[in-house]
Structures are given as C-alpha cells and as structure tokens.
Amino acid sequence: MLQNLSSTKDSEDNLIGLERKIDIKLERETRQCLLQSATRWSENVESIQNESLTNASPRIQYDRSMLLTLAGSQFVKIQPNDMTFIPGVTRTPNQCEVVTSLHKSKDRKKKTEKVKKTYECAAQPIENYDMGLRVGSIFIILGTSALGTYMPILLHYIKPYQQGDIQDWLLTIGKFFGTGVILATAFVHMLPSAYENFKSPCLTQGWLDYGAFAGVFCMIASFALQLLEVASVSYISKRRRRLQDIDSPSSSQNPVDPRSNNKHDHPLSSDNTTIQICSVNAHHSRELTHNAFIEVEDSFRHIGTYILELGIVMHSVIIGIALANIENAEFISLLIALVFHQFFEGMALGTRLNELHYSTWIKACLMGLLYIIMTPLGIAIGIGIRTSFNPKSYSAVLSQAILDSLSAGILLYNAYVSLMSIEMSHNQAFYESSTTRKVASFISMYIGAAVMALIGKWA
C-alpha cells in the first residue's frame, strides 16, 4: 500500500517536472522568437512581445476559446486544426507563426493598397468616344459665353442713359448679380474641388499628410494680389506726381496779360493781381487733386478687373479640358451645367468691364473675348490629348488642385475687396442711394450666389 502510494507520488512528481520542463522550454522559445521578431516588425509585434514577456506568469496559458479567436482573426490566418496542443499545457506552440502571419497580413494589405492605387490612378480609356458631341460643345460654350459677356457691354454702350432709367437698373442688378456669381464660384466650384484633389490617393504621401494645402495656396494668391495692387497703384501715383511737378510752373503764371493797353481796362493793383493768381492756382490744384483721385480709383478698378479675368480664365481652361475627357454618361449633365456656369460668369465679367469706362465698346469687347475663347480652347486641347492624357495622374491632379486654389484666392480677393468693399461697404454714393436701390443690389447679389451654388451640384 505504502509502496503504491510512493510510486504514485513519484509519478506525479515526474509529471509535474515534465510539465515544468515543457513550460520552460516553450517560454524560452517564445521569448527568443518574439525578441527576434521585435527588431523586424513594429507596433503589433511590440504589443505581442510586451503582453507575453511583461504580463507572463510562470505558465503562459491560453484557453481554447482564445486560441480559436486568435486563429480565426483577420490578422492571423491559422486554422484551428493546424494547431498542436501539448498535453497538460493548453497553449499554442507556434508563436513565431502567429507573428509571421501578422507580418504577412501587413504585407498583403500594403500590396493590396498599392494595386488599388495603381488601378485608381491609371488612365481609363473612354469607350465610344463621341467626337461630334465634343466638337459641338465647343461652339455651344462659345456662344453662351459670348452672350453672357457681351450682353451687359452692349446694353451699356448702345445708348446714353441716366441714373434711374431702366437701362441703369438692369446694369446695376447685373453688376451685383455678378458679384454673387463670383463669390459662389470661388466657394462652391473651386475650393471644394481643390480640397478633393489634394486628398487624392494619386498624390504622394507628402501632399496627403497636410490637409490644408488648398487653403494655403488660396491665401498665397490673396497676398500676392494685394502686393501687386499696392505696387501698381504706388507706381501710378508717383508717375502722376512727376507730371504734376512738370505742369505746376506753367499753371502758376499770371493769367492776365500784362501787355494789355486797352484804355477801357482798369489797372490792376498788386493785391488784386495776387488774389487772382492764387484763385487760379487753387482752382487748378483742386482739379489736379480730383483728377488724381479719379485716376487712382480707376487704377484700382483696372487692376482688379484684369486680375479677376486672370482667375476666371485659369479656371475656364481647367473645366474645358475636364469636359473633353469625361465619361459619356456624365457629359450631357456637365455640359448643361457649364452652359449656365459660363453664361453667368460672363455676365459678371461684362458688368465689371463696363466699370472701366472705355471710350469705345471695342476695347471692352476685346477684353471679354479672352474669357470667351478660353473654355472652348480648353475643350479643344482636351480633345487633342485625349489618348495620352490621364486626368488621374500625379501631375494632372496636382496641377488642377493648385490652379483651383489660386483661382479661388483671386476671385475671393476681388469679390470682397474690389467688388463688395469698393462698390458697397466703402462707397458713399451707394449709401446715399435710395433704399430700393440698396435692397435690389443686395437681393441681386444673393440670388447670383444662390444660382451659382445650385449649379455646383452638377459642375
């Protein structure tokens, strides 16, 4: 009896010793494997290493449910029937396989993302390319752009008008309607497109790490316009002062002819002569000051209008190329949206050209012609490069994003500084106008912005 008990005790001691040896061996192998893996793999490997090394008990135990969960997870592709269970120790012996599976899963995920990015950014040929419709869109956009641009110009130059006439009301409403169109074009059409392009997976990681590049380029354009405007007006003012200095000696001469011998003329005393000369000089000085103010204001208007047209022209070329390389299913809806887009944008530009007070309508029409031909030119370029152009390539996406951002900055600066500020907020004539005129101006501006924002759903 005692012998049987002693033999049973010895067998239990042997089993416990064997179990401890197995635990020590498996723990040592796990430590070695995980330490080797930690130098090769980053976050997931380190978390497994910390869990197994720092929180480990003398026996690293895993129950069956955890093993099955681990085996069936999306990171570890080890089937439960492939696992080996050591008697007395419910754990998996293949810790290296678990870590290796994690690493392989990461590699597969990276390769999948790379293949997906390559597919998304690859050139997709347009099936059944409708050349006739694309060529027809050139003339459709050309006609609508010309109608929108030249309609306010011809209305302004066709016959003289006074404030309060129906012609004056139409031009005023068109001018502030155009201001709303310009604002909505920047906020709804350009900036969102720029932000979307800067998030494109076709760009490199450096562009994707910072999500505000569109705002940065928009801000740079606004600062550049302010510097250009200040420098230009300063140069014009200095040149005008030089001309005034040249003209001032001749203007200060006595307007009365001292050699006059008419017997009916009364002799002028020295005091009367001085008063008369000072009066003439004062009148001449007021004329120069008034003319200088008008010319400075005109300079601001000219520079602002030229820069405004630059921003619109850059955007027009982009949308022309995009229209020529869009899928057939989306072409008709985009074309209809662009017809209204170009018409209202042309109205905005035409009303601004009227403010430049050209002596003839020919100069205003030539300025408007640059805008009219740009979108058709972009469509023609897009048709010509359709076989080699990839709108999702790195260079195409990046250039479109930067140009949209710069154009948005140009339009926003002009809308707020040159249009809303000069024409409304800091315009004494606007404050002195009737309440009806002010209300009509604001409502026109809001309607223009609303219409252009609605068109942004399709274009």
Tab-separated table of C-alpha atoms in Angstrom:
chain	number	residue	atom	x	y	z
A	1	MET	CA	0.000	0.000	0.000
A	2	LEU	CA	2.735	2.416	1.012
A	3	GLN	CA	4.736	1.309	-1.995
A	4	ASN	CA	1.840	2.033	-4.284
A	5	LEU	CA	1.410	5.456	-2.712
A	6	SER	CA	5.096	6.225	-3.069
A	7	SER	CA	5.088	5.121	-6.686
A	8	THR	CA	2.007	7.251	-7.363
A	9	LYS	CA	3.702	10.226	-5.707
A	10	ASP	CA	6.844	9.685	-7.775
A	11	SER	CA	4.819	9.541	-10.981
A	12	GLU	CA	3.026	12.765	-10.062
A	13	ASP	CA	6.362	14.425	-9.318
A	14	ASN	CA	7.663	13.226	-12.658
A	15	LEU	CA	4.609	14.593	-14.482
A	16	ILE	CA	4.945	17.948	-12.716
A	17	GLY	CA	8.630	18.055	-13.528
A	18	LEU	CA	7.950	17.198	-17.155
A	19	GLU	CA	5.246	19.813	-17.335
A	20	ARG	CA	7.578	22.444	-15.892
A	21	LYS	CA	10.313	21.480	-18.367
A	22	ILE	CA	7.856	21.830	-21.222
A	23	ASP	CA	6.739	25.221	-19.921
A	24	ILE	CA	10.309	26.444	-19.514
A	25	LYS	CA	11.264	25.250	-22.993
A	26	LEU	CA	8.229	26.781	-24.647
A	27	GLU	CA	8.669	30.020	-22.736
A	28	ARG	CA	12.313	30.228	-23.772
A	29	GLU	CA	11.455	29.567	-27.416
A	30	THR	CA	8.676	32.137	-27.311
A	31	ARG	CA	10.960	34.749	-25.795
A	32	GLN	CA	13.648	34.117	-28.386
A	33	CYS	CA	11.193	34.199	-31.282
A	34	LEU	CA	9.484	37.344	-30.125
A	35	LEU	CA	12.773	39.129	-29.451
A	36	GLN	CA	13.892	38.355	-32.995
A	37	SER	CA	10.559	39.483	-34.400
A	38	ALA	CA	10.547	42.745	-32.465
A	39	THR	CA	13.509	44.051	-34.403
A	40	ARG	CA	11.740	43.441	-37.704
A	41	TRP	CA	8.130	44.376	-37.124
A	42	SER	CA	6.749	47.422	-35.406
A	43	GLU	CA	3.594	48.072	-33.434
A	44	ASN	CA	1.704	44.752	-33.483
A	45	VAL	CA	4.865	42.764	-32.788
A	46	GLU	CA	5.801	45.023	-29.890
A	47	SER	CA	2.352	44.711	-28.356
A	48	ILE	CA	2.544	40.883	-28.544
A	49	GLN	CA	6.035	40.956	-27.072
A	50	ASN	CA	5.016	43.182	-24.175
A	51	GLU	CA	1.951	41.077	-23.453
A	52	SER	CA	3.858	37.801	-23.387
A	53	LEU	CA	7.010	38.990	-21.619
A	54	THR	CA	5.858	41.542	-19.062
A	55	ASN	CA	2.494	40.063	-18.068
A	56	ALA	CA	3.551	36.436	-18.314
A	57	SER	CA	3.031	34.046	-15.418
A	58	PRO	CA	5.361	31.070	-14.888
A	59	ARG	CA	2.962	29.194	-17.162
A	60	ILE	CA	1.772	31.212	-20.184
A	61	GLN	CA	-1.696	29.741	-20.585
A	62	TYR	CA	-4.261	30.263	-23.333
A	63	ASP	CA	-7.691	28.720	-23.124
A	64	ARG	CA	-9.320	27.081	-26.126
A	65	SER	CA	-11.659	29.984	-26.919
A	66	MET	CA	-8.764	32.456	-27.089
A	67	LEU	CA	-6.826	30.142	-29.370
A	68	LEU	CA	-9.793	29.783	-31.691
A	69	THR	CA	-10.357	33.556	-31.674
A	70	LEU	CA	-6.684	34.132	-32.411
A	71	ALA	CA	-6.727	31.576	-35.186
A	72	GLY	CA	-9.871	32.983	-36.789
A	73	SER	CA	-8.928	36.673	-36.601
A	74	GLN	CA	-8.374	38.770	-39.714
A	75	PHE	CA	-4.685	39.177	-38.910
A	76	VAL	CA	-3.766	35.515	-38.195
A	77	LYS	CA	-4.626	33.054	-40.910
A	78	ILE	CA	-4.004	29.830	-38.918
A	79	GLN	CA	-6.727	27.234	-38.927
A	80	PRO	CA	-7.612	25.590	-35.583
A	81	ASN	CA	-6.966	22.100	-36.973
A	82	ASP	CA	-3.398	23.104	-37.864
A	83	MET	CA	-2.561	23.882	-34.237
A	84	THR	CA	-0.806	21.373	-31.975
A	85	PHE	CA	-1.826	21.144	-28.317
A	86	ILE	CA	0.719	19.973	-25.749
A	87	PRO	CA	-0.800	17.653	-23.101
A	88	GLY	CA	-1.096	19.455	-19.807
A	89	VAL	CA	-0.465	22.890	-21.318
A	90	THR	CA	-3.322	24.498	-23.241
A	91	ARG	CA	-1.382	26.847	-25.444
A	92	THR	CA	-0.116	27.182	-28.983
A	93	PRO	CA	3.493	26.224	-29.585
A	94	ASN	CA	3.816	28.183	-32.824
A	95	GLN	CA	4.107	31.779	-31.549
A	96	CYS	CA	6.509	32.563	-34.378
A	97	GLU	CA	3.831	31.553	-36.850
A	98	VAL	CA	1.406	33.979	-35.221
A	99	VAL	CA	3.854	36.871	-35.520
A	100	THR	CA	4.843	35.860	-39.017
A	101	SER	CA	1.203	35.774	-40.023
A	102	LEU	CA	0.766	39.299	-38.687
A	103	HIS	CA	3.697	40.489	-40.772
A	104	LYS	CA	2.445	38.697	-43.878
A	105	SER	CA	-1.008	40.192	-43.375
A	106	LYS	CA	0.523	43.669	-43.278
A	107	ASP	CA	2.463	42.960	-46.451
A	108	ARG	CA	-0.660	41.718	-48.187
A	109	LYS	CA	-2.565	44.810	-47.078
A	110	LYS	CA	0.177	47.107	-48.397
A	111	LYS	CA	0.311	45.259	-51.691
A	112	THR	CA	-3.484	45.412	-51.997
A	113	GLU	CA	-3.470	49.168	-51.344
A	114	LYS	CA	-0.662	49.648	-53.867
A	115	VAL	CA	-2.531	47.675	-56.527
A	116	LYS	CA	-5.740	49.570	-55.746
A	117	LYS	CA	-3.922	52.914	-56.003
A	118	THR	CA	-2.341	51.884	-59.294
A	119	TYR	CA	-5.740	50.918	-60.651
A	120	GLU	CA	-7.446	54.100	-59.444
A	121	CYS	CA	-4.743	56.361	-60.866
A	122	ALA	CA	-4.370	54.525	-64.164
A	123	ALA	CA	-5.725	56.033	-67.347
A	124	GLN	CA	-9.193	54.704	-68.122
A	125	PRO	CA	-9.978	54.829	-71.858
A	126	ILE	CA	-13.361	56.318	-72.730
A	127	GLU	CA	-15.429	53.815	-74.656
A	128	ASN	CA	-17.411	55.025	-77.669
A	129	TYR	CA	-15.878	58.493	-77.536
A	130	ASP	CA	-18.457	60.829	-79.133
A	131	MET	CA	-16.252	63.195	-81.116
A	132	GLY	CA	-19.137	65.060	-82.739
A	133	LEU	CA	-20.714	65.944	-79.399
A	134	ARG	CA	-17.372	67.142	-78.028
A	135	VAL	CA	-16.755	69.347	-81.041
A	136	GLY	CA	-20.296	70.675	-80.838
A	137	SER	CA	-19.765	71.592	-77.185
A	138	ILE	CA	-17.002	73.988	-78.284
A	139	PHE	CA	-19.473	76.116	-80.224
A	140	ILE	CA	-22.206	75.774	-77.565
A	141	ILE	CA	-19.895	77.064	-74.816
A	142	LEU	CA	-18.501	79.730	-77.156
A	143	GLY	CA	-21.977	81.086	-77.903
A	144	THR	CA	-23.251	81.107	-74.316
A	145	SER	CA	-20.037	82.712	-73.010
A	146	ALA	CA	-20.242	85.430	-75.681
A	147	LEU	CA	-23.910	86.073	-74.927
A	148	GLY	CA	-23.321	86.431	-71.206
A	149	THR	CA	-20.248	88.648	-71.620
A	150	TYR	CA	-21.376	90.956	-74.421
A	151	MET	CA	-24.975	91.458	-73.310
A	152	PRO	CA	-24.159	93.918	-70.475
A	153	ILE	CA	-21.422	95.574	-72.571
A	154	LEU	CA	-23.772	96.283	-75.470
A	155	LEU	CA	-26.502	97.396	-73.071
A	156	HIS	CA	-24.042	99.880	-71.588
A	157	TYR	CA	-22.724	101.289	-74.885
A	158	ILE	CA	-25.801	101.054	-77.102
A	159	LYS	CA	-27.174	104.435	-75.997
A	160	PRO	CA	-26.588	107.005	-73.244
A	161	TYR	CA	-28.621	106.580	-70.077
A	162	GLN	CA	-29.117	108.321	-66.750
A	163	GLN	CA	-29.482	107.040	-63.244
A	164	GLY	CA	-32.966	105.705	-62.700
A	165	ASP	CA	-33.541	104.598	-66.287
A	166	ILE	CA	-34.494	101.014	-66.986
A	167	GLN	CA	-31.102	100.539	-68.624
A	168	ASP	CA	-29.380	101.736	-65.453
A	169	TRP	CA	-31.449	99.387	-63.281
A	170	LEU	CA	-30.673	96.380	-65.465
A	171	LEU	CA	-26.939	97.093	-65.376
A	172	THR	CA	-26.961	97.640	-61.601
A	173	ILE	CA	-28.815	94.391	-60.974
A	174	GLY	CA	-26.477	92.582	-63.368
A	175	LYS	CA	-23.395	94.019	-61.661
A	176	PHE	CA	-24.333	92.829	-58.175
A	177	PHE	CA	-25.718	89.559	-59.529
A	178	GLY	CA	-22.239	89.025	-60.991
A	179	THR	CA	-20.656	89.720	-57.598
A	180	GLY	CA	-22.677	86.861	-56.084
A	181	VAL	CA	-21.734	84.621	-59.000
A	182	ILE	CA	-18.018	85.280	-58.438
A	183	LEU	CA	-18.280	84.557	-54.705
A	184	ALA	CA	-20.149	81.289	-55.241
A	185	THR	CA	-17.726	80.240	-57.992
A	186	ALA	CA	-14.827	80.529	-55.545
A	187	PHE	CA	-16.560	78.944	-52.549
A	188	VAL	CA	-18.620	76.231	-54.261
A	189	HIS	CA	-16.810	75.381	-57.513
A	190	MET	CA	-13.093	75.977	-56.910
A	191	LEU	CA	-12.220	75.458	-53.241
A	192	PRO	CA	-14.077	72.122	-52.768
A	193	SER	CA	-12.521	70.804	-55.979
A	194	ALA	CA	-9.073	71.857	-54.773
A	195	TYR	CA	-9.552	70.181	-51.369
A	196	GLU	CA	-10.788	66.996	-53.038
A	197	ASN	CA	-7.823	66.860	-55.409
A	198	PHE	CA	-5.342	67.415	-52.583
A	199	LYS	CA	-6.833	64.315	-50.881
A	200	SER	CA	-6.473	62.163	-53.980
A	201	PRO	CA	-4.644	58.847	-53.440
A	202	CYS	CA	-2.786	59.552	-56.670
A	203	LEU	CA	-0.648	62.139	-54.861
A	204	THR	CA	2.431	61.289	-52.845
A	205	GLN	CA	2.304	60.964	-49.076
A	206	GLY	CA	3.886	64.370	-48.549
A	207	TRP	CA	0.850	66.085	-50.056
A	208	LEU	CA	-1.566	63.835	-48.167
A	209	ASP	CA	-0.029	64.383	-44.724
A	210	TYR	CA	-1.150	68.023	-44.607
A	211	GLY	CA	-4.818	68.550	-45.359
A	212	ALA	CA	-4.911	72.337	-45.796
A	213	PHE	CA	-2.825	72.917	-48.919
A	214	ALA	CA	-5.859	74.280	-50.773
A	215	GLY	CA	-6.322	76.989	-48.158
A	216	VAL	CA	-2.598	77.758	-48.159
A	217	PHE	CA	-2.447	78.346	-51.927
A	218	CYS	CA	-5.682	80.351	-51.779
A	219	MET	CA	-4.146	82.565	-49.094
A	220	ILE	CA	-0.899	82.958	-51.065
A	221	ALA	CA	-2.873	84.156	-54.108
A	222	SER	CA	-4.696	86.762	-51.995
A	223	PHE	CA	-1.453	88.077	-50.502
A	224	ALA	CA	0.196	88.202	-53.931
A	225	LEU	CA	-2.738	90.174	-55.361
A	226	GLN	CA	-2.577	92.698	-52.550
A	227	LEU	CA	1.145	93.252	-53.113
A	228	LEU	CA	0.626	93.574	-56.870
A	229	GLU	CA	-2.212	96.034	-56.412
A	230	VAL	CA	-0.332	98.217	-53.926
A	231	ALA	CA	2.846	98.212	-56.029
A	232	SER	CA	0.955	99.106	-59.222
A	233	VAL	CA	-1.032	101.951	-57.696
A	234	SER	CA	2.080	103.324	-55.953
A	235	TYR	CA	3.918	103.400	-59.254
A	236	ILE	CA	0.994	105.155	-60.976
A	237	SER	CA	0.765	107.725	-58.154
A	238	LYS	CA	4.482	108.536	-58.305
A	239	ARG	CA	4.338	108.948	-62.056
A	240	ARG	CA	1.345	111.277	-61.724
A	241	ARG	CA	3.135	113.425	-59.144
A	242	ARG	CA	6.075	113.848	-61.505
A	243	LEU	CA	3.724	115.036	-64.237
A	244	GLN	CA	2.093	117.474	-61.818
A	245	ASP	CA	5.508	118.869	-60.844
A	246	ILE	CA	6.285	119.431	-64.519
A	247	ASP	CA	2.957	121.190	-65.161
A	248	SER	CA	2.930	123.330	-61.990
A	249	PRO	CA	5.294	126.174	-63.153
A	250	SER	CA	3.198	126.923	-66.233
A	251	SER	CA	-0.038	126.790	-64.273
A	252	SER	CA	1.190	129.337	-61.723
A	253	GLN	CA	1.717	132.123	-64.301
A	254	ASN	CA	-0.445	135.246	-64.245
A	255	PRO	CA	-3.490	134.611	-66.436
A	256	VAL	CA	-3.887	138.374	-67.099
A	257	ASP	CA	-1.810	139.719	-69.992
A	258	PRO	CA	0.437	142.448	-68.546
A	259	ARG	CA	0.979	143.921	-72.008
A	260	SER	CA	-2.695	144.783	-72.456
A	261	ASN	CA	-3.090	148.509	-73.387
A	262	ASN	CA	-6.845	148.601	-73.681
A	263	LYS	CA	-7.949	152.010	-72.429
A	264	HIS	CA	-11.190	150.571	-71.036
A	265	ASP	CA	-9.327	148.137	-68.744
A	266	HIS	CA	-8.811	149.229	-65.184
A	267	PRO	CA	-5.238	148.993	-63.971
A	268	LEU	CA	-4.759	146.043	-61.626
A	269	SER	CA	-3.241	146.685	-58.269
A	270	SER	CA	-0.665	144.316	-56.895
A	271	ASP	CA	-3.106	142.933	-54.278
A	272	ASN	CA	-5.797	142.184	-56.848
A	273	THR	CA	-3.256	140.502	-59.073
A	274	THR	CA	-2.068	138.273	-56.216
A	275	ILE	CA	-5.636	137.277	-55.287
A	276	GLN	CA	-6.453	136.441	-58.895
A	277	ILE	CA	-3.311	134.339	-59.318
A	278	CYS	CA	-3.945	132.453	-56.046
A	279	SER	CA	-7.552	131.818	-57.061
A	280	VAL	CA	-6.468	130.339	-60.382
A	281	ASN	CA	-3.810	128.199	-58.708
A	282	ALA	CA	-6.267	126.925	-56.091
A	283	HIS	CA	-8.772	126.010	-58.778
A	284	HIS	CA	-6.074	124.239	-60.769
A	285	SER	CA	-4.905	122.379	-57.644
A	286	ARG	CA	-8.427	121.184	-56.880
A	287	GLU	CA	-8.774	119.934	-60.442
A	288	LEU	CA	-5.493	118.041	-60.196
A	289	THR	CA	-6.478	116.506	-56.846
A	290	HIS	CA	-9.883	115.461	-58.134
A	291	ASN	CA	-8.418	114.017	-61.318
A	292	ALA	CA	-5.740	112.224	-59.313
A	293	PHE	CA	-8.371	110.638	-57.049
A	294	ILE	CA	-10.404	109.522	-60.030
A	295	GLU	CA	-7.339	108.088	-61.744
A	296	VAL	CA	-6.274	106.229	-58.589
A	297	GLU	CA	-9.764	104.767	-58.269
A	298	ASP	CA	-9.737	103.828	-61.944
A	299	SER	CA	-6.329	102.225	-61.456
A	300	PHE	CA	-7.740	100.021	-58.707
A	301	ARG	CA	-10.645	99.085	-60.934
A	302	HIS	CA	-8.441	98.282	-63.917
A	303	ILE	CA	-6.024	96.152	-61.900
A	304	GLY	CA	-8.840	94.393	-60.058
A	305	THR	CA	-10.699	93.619	-63.281
A	306	TYR	CA	-7.594	92.318	-65.045
A	307	ILE	CA	-6.761	90.058	-62.101
A	308	LEU	CA	-10.372	88.907	-61.894
A	309	GLU	CA	-10.262	87.895	-65.540
A	310	LEU	CA	-6.988	86.052	-64.925
A	311	GLY	CA	-8.591	83.932	-62.206
A	312	ILE	CA	-11.645	83.177	-64.338
A	313	VAL	CA	-9.509	82.314	-67.381
A	314	MET	CA	-7.365	79.799	-65.440
A	315	HIS	CA	-10.483	78.044	-64.167
A	316	SER	CA	-12.058	78.073	-67.636
A	317	VAL	CA	-9.159	76.199	-69.225
A	318	ILE	CA	-9.304	73.527	-66.499
A	319	ILE	CA	-13.025	72.867	-66.873
A	320	GLY	CA	-12.667	72.791	-70.668
A	321	ILE	CA	-10.051	70.012	-70.515
A	322	ALA	CA	-12.150	68.142	-67.930
A	323	LEU	CA	-15.258	68.352	-70.127
A	324	ALA	CA	-13.422	66.860	-73.107
A	325	ASN	CA	-12.165	63.872	-71.080
A	326	ILE	CA	-15.239	62.937	-69.059
A	327	GLU	CA	-17.266	59.778	-69.461
A	328	ASN	CA	-20.145	59.809	-71.931
A	329	ALA	CA	-22.705	59.143	-69.189
A	330	GLU	CA	-21.753	62.336	-67.350
A	331	PHE	CA	-21.012	64.526	-70.364
A	332	ILE	CA	-24.520	65.851	-71.072
A	333	SER	CA	-25.273	66.858	-67.471
A	334	LEU	CA	-21.906	68.580	-67.103
A	335	LEU	CA	-22.325	70.387	-70.427
A	336	ILE	CA	-25.732	71.767	-69.409
A	337	ALA	CA	-24.338	72.914	-66.078
A	338	LEU	CA	-21.366	74.578	-67.780
A	339	VAL	CA	-23.642	76.434	-70.191
A	340	PHE	CA	-25.277	78.245	-67.258
A	341	HIS	CA	-21.919	78.496	-65.462
A	342	GLN	CA	-20.239	80.258	-68.384
A	343	PHE	CA	-23.243	82.485	-69.072
A	344	PHE	CA	-23.490	83.854	-65.526
A	345	GLU	CA	-19.719	84.122	-65.153
A	346	GLY	CA	-19.616	86.075	-68.427
A	347	MET	CA	-22.293	88.425	-67.095
A	348	ALA	CA	-20.178	89.047	-64.009
A	349	LEU	CA	-17.118	89.868	-66.121
A	350	GLY	CA	-19.072	92.017	-68.596
A	351	THR	CA	-20.522	94.232	-65.856
A	352	ARG	CA	-17.020	94.691	-64.428
A	353	LEU	CA	-15.649	95.698	-67.826
A	354	ASN	CA	-18.334	98.402	-68.012
A	355	GLU	CA	-16.845	99.974	-64.886
A	356	LEU	CA	-13.539	100.624	-66.675
A	357	HIS	CA	-15.162	103.409	-68.728
A	358	TYR	CA	-13.530	102.619	-72.041
A	359	SER	CA	-14.039	105.302	-74.663
A	360	THR	CA	-15.411	102.756	-77.156
A	361	TRP	CA	-17.093	99.392	-76.838
A	362	ILE	CA	-14.380	97.736	-78.942
A	363	LYS	CA	-11.834	97.678	-76.087
A	364	ALA	CA	-14.369	96.156	-73.697
A	365	CYS	CA	-15.303	93.515	-76.268
A	366	LEU	CA	-11.653	92.606	-76.841
A	367	MET	CA	-11.147	92.153	-73.093
A	368	GLY	CA	-14.216	89.927	-72.924
A	369	LEU	CA	-13.022	87.896	-75.902
A	370	LEU	CA	-10.145	86.478	-73.851
A	371	TYR	CA	-12.617	84.890	-71.437
A	372	ILE	CA	-14.980	83.746	-74.195
A	373	ILE	CA	-12.413	81.649	-76.055
A	374	MET	CA	-10.698	80.041	-73.045
A	375	THR	CA	-13.170	77.267	-72.237
A	376	PRO	CA	-13.580	76.271	-75.927
A	377	LEU	CA	-9.788	76.326	-76.174
A	378	GLY	CA	-9.588	74.009	-73.144
A	379	ILE	CA	-12.098	71.643	-74.776
A	380	ALA	CA	-10.038	71.613	-77.993
A	381	ILE	CA	-6.866	70.862	-76.026
A	382	GLY	CA	-8.637	68.069	-74.150
A	383	ILE	CA	-9.832	66.503	-77.404
A	384	GLY	CA	-6.334	66.676	-78.869
A	385	ILE	CA	-4.644	64.965	-75.899
A	386	ARG	CA	-7.431	62.501	-75.037
A	387	THR	CA	-5.354	59.425	-75.977
A	388	SER	CA	-2.343	60.378	-73.847
A	389	PHE	CA	-3.914	62.499	-71.124
A	390	ASN	CA	-4.637	60.852	-67.777
A	391	PRO	CA	-6.792	63.123	-65.586
A	392	LYS	CA	-5.933	60.974	-62.541
A	393	SER	CA	-2.179	61.118	-62.951
A	394	TYR	CA	0.003	62.730	-60.302
A	395	SER	CA	0.874	65.790	-62.378
A	396	ALA	CA	-2.696	66.351	-63.608
A	397	VAL	CA	-4.274	66.087	-60.155
A	398	LEU	CA	-1.633	68.270	-58.511
A	399	SER	CA	-1.716	70.996	-61.164
A	400	GLN	CA	-5.520	71.122	-61.101
A	401	ALA	CA	-5.536	71.341	-57.308
A	402	ILE	CA	-3.019	74.196	-57.238
A	403	LEU	CA	-4.679	76.145	-60.070
A	404	ASP	CA	-8.126	75.800	-58.479
A	405	SER	CA	-6.734	77.043	-55.163
A	406	LEU	CA	-5.006	80.029	-56.762
A	407	SER	CA	-8.096	80.885	-58.807
A	408	ALA	CA	-10.269	80.727	-55.690
A	409	GLY	CA	-7.915	83.116	-53.900
A	410	ILE	CA	-8.023	85.541	-56.842
A	411	LEU	CA	-11.816	85.520	-57.040
A	412	LEU	CA	-12.326	85.818	-53.276
A	413	TYR	CA	-9.939	88.761	-53.018
A	414	ASN	CA	-11.637	90.537	-55.910
A	415	ALA	CA	-15.140	89.798	-54.654
A	416	TYR	CA	-14.520	91.086	-51.146
A	417	VAL	CA	-12.027	93.892	-51.790
A	418	SER	CA	-12.724	95.198	-55.295
A	419	LEU	CA	-16.442	94.466	-55.567
A	420	MET	CA	-18.204	94.311	-52.204
A	421	SER	CA	-15.911	96.724	-50.392
A	422	ILE	CA	-15.403	99.418	-53.039
A	423	GLU	CA	-18.847	99.177	-54.617
A	424	MET	CA	-20.884	98.765	-51.419
A	425	SER	CA	-19.241	98.955	-47.997
A	426	HIS	CA	-16.941	101.945	-48.677
A	427	ASN	CA	-18.895	103.698	-51.412
A	428	GLN	CA	-20.520	106.951	-50.335
A	429	ALA	CA	-22.721	107.040	-53.443
A	430	PHE	CA	-24.123	103.628	-52.511
A	431	TYR	CA	-25.000	104.856	-49.021
A	432	GLU	CA	-26.701	107.933	-50.456
A	433	SER	CA	-28.737	105.917	-52.975
A	434	SER	CA	-32.367	105.054	-52.325
A	435	THR	CA	-33.413	102.184	-50.076
A	436	THR	CA	-35.000	100.440	-53.048
A	437	ARG	CA	-31.713	100.529	-54.946
A	438	LYS	CA	-29.762	99.160	-51.978
A	439	VAL	CA	-32.264	96.351	-51.359
A	440	ALA	CA	-32.272	95.445	-55.060
A	441	SER	CA	-28.465	95.339	-55.057
A	442	PHE	CA	-28.273	93.002	-52.070
A	443	ILE	CA	-31.038	90.718	-53.333
A	444	SER	CA	-29.368	90.528	-56.758
A	445	MET	CA	-26.077	89.533	-55.153
A	446	TYR	CA	-27.721	86.847	-53.008
A	447	ILE	CA	-29.648	85.425	-55.968
A	448	GLY	CA	-26.461	85.293	-58.061
A	449	ALA	CA	-24.664	83.391	-55.301
A	450	ALA	CA	-27.626	81.009	-54.832
A	451	VAL	CA	-27.922	80.230	-58.549
A	452	MET	CA	-24.212	79.536	-58.900
A	453	ALA	CA	-24.230	77.399	-55.751
A	454	LEU	CA	-27.082	75.344	-57.202
A	455	ILE	CA	-25.165	74.803	-60.437
A	456	GLY	CA	-22.321	73.470	-58.275
A	457	LYS	CA	-24.361	70.290	-57.767
A	458	TRP	CA	-23.554	69.263	-61.349
A	459	ALA	CA	-20.451	71.265	-62.310
